[in-house]
PDB file of C-alpha atoms in Angstrom:
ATOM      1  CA  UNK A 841     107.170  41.244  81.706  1.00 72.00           C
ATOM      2  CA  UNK A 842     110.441  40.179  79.280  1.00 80.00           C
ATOM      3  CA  UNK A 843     111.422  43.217  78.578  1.00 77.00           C
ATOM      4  CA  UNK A 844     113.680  41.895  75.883  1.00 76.00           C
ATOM      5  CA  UNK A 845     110.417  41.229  74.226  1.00 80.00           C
ATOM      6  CA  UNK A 846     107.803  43.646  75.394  1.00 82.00           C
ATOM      7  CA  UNK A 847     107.758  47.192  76.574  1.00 84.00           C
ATOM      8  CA  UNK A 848     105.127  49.478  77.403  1.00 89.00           C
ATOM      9  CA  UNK A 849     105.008  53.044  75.763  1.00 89.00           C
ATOM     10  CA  UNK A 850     103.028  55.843  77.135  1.00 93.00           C
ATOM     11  CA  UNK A 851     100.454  57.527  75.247  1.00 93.00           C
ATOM     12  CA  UNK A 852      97.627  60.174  75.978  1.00 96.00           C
ATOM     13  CA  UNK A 853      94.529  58.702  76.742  1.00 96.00           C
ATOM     14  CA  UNK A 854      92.551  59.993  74.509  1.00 97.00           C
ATOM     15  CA  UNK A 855      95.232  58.228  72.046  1.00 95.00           C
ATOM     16  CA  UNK A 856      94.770  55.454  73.603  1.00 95.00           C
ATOM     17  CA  UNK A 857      90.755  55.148  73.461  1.00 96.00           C
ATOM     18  CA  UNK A 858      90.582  55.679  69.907  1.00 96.00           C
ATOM     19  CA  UNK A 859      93.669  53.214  68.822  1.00 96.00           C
ATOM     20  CA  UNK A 860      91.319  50.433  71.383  1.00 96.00           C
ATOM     21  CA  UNK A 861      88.266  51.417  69.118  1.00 97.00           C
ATOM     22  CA  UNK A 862      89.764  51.093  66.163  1.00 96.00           C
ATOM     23  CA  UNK A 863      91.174  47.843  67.203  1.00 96.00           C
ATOM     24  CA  UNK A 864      87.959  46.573  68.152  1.00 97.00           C
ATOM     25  CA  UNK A 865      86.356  47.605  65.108  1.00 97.00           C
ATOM     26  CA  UNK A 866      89.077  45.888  62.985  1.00 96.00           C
ATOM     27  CA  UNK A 867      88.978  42.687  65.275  1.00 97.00           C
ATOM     28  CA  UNK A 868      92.198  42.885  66.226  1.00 96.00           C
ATOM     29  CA  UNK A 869      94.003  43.562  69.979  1.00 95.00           C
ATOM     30  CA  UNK A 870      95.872  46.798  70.788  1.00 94.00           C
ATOM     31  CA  UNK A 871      99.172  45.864  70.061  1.00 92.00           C
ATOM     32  CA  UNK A 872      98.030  44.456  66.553  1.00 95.00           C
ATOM     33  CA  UNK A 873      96.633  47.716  65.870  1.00 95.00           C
ATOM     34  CA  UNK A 874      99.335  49.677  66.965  1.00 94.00           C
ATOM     35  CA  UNK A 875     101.882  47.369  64.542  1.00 95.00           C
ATOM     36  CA  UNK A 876      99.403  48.178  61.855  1.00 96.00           C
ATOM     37  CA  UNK A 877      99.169  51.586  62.174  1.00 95.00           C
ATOM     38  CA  UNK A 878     102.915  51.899  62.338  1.00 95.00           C
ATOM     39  CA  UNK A 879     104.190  50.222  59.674  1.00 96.00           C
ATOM     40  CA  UNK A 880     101.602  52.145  57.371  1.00 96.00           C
ATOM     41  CA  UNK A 881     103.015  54.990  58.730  1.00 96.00           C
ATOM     42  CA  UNK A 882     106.511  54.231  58.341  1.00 95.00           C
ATOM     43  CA  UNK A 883     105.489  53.036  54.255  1.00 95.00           C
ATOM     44  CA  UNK A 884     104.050  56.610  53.410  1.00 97.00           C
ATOM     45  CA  UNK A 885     106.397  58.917  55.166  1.00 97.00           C
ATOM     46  CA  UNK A 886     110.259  57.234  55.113  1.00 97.00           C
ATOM     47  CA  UNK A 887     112.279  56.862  52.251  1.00 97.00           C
ATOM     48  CA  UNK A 888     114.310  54.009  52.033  1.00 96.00           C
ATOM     49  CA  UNK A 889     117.888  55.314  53.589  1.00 96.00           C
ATOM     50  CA  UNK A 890     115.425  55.934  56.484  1.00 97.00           C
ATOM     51  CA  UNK A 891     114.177  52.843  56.679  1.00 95.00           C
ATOM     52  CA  UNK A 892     117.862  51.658  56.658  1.00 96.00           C
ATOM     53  CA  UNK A 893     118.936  54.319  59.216  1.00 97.00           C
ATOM     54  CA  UNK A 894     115.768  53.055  61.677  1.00 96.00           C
ATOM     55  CA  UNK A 895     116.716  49.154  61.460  1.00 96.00           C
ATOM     56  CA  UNK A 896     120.254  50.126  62.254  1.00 96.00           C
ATOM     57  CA  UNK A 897     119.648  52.574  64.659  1.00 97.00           C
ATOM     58  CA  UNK A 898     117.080  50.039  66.656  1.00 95.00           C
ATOM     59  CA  UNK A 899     119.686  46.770  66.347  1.00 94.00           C
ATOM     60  CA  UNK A 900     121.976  48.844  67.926  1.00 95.00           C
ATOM     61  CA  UNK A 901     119.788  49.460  70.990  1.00 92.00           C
ATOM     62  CA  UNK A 902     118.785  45.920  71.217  1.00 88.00           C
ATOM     63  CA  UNK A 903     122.571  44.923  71.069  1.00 89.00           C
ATOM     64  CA  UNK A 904     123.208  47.561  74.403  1.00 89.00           C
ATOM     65  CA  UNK A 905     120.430  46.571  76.015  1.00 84.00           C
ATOM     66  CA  UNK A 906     121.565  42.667  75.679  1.00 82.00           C
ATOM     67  CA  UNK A 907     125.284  43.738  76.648  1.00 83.00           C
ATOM     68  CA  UNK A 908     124.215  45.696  79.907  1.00 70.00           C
TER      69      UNK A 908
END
């Protein structure tokens, strides 16, 4: 797997059977679903300057990751 691309996140199970039927229902594959879910999440509970804090936050692990 390129991890600079992918990585895998651990969730329960029972999580993770209800995110696959909700894909499914929505005709869409796990990861869409996941992105979907997320960035609704992200649009009803952060303000802005956390939004801002998050991007930075996240380019700066991207930019270690790349360095190590």
């Amino acid at each position: 797997m390129d991890t600079s691309r992918w990585k895998s996140i651990l969730v329960p199970r029972d999580m993770y059977d209800e995110v696959r039927a909700i894909a499914t229902l929505e005709n869409r594959a796990i990861s869409g679903q996941l992105r979907t879910i997320f960035e609704s999440w992200k649009n009803d509970n952060l303000t802005e300057d956390d939004r801002s804090y998050i991007k930075v936050a996240a380019d700066e692990l991207r930019e270690s990751e790349t360095a190590a």
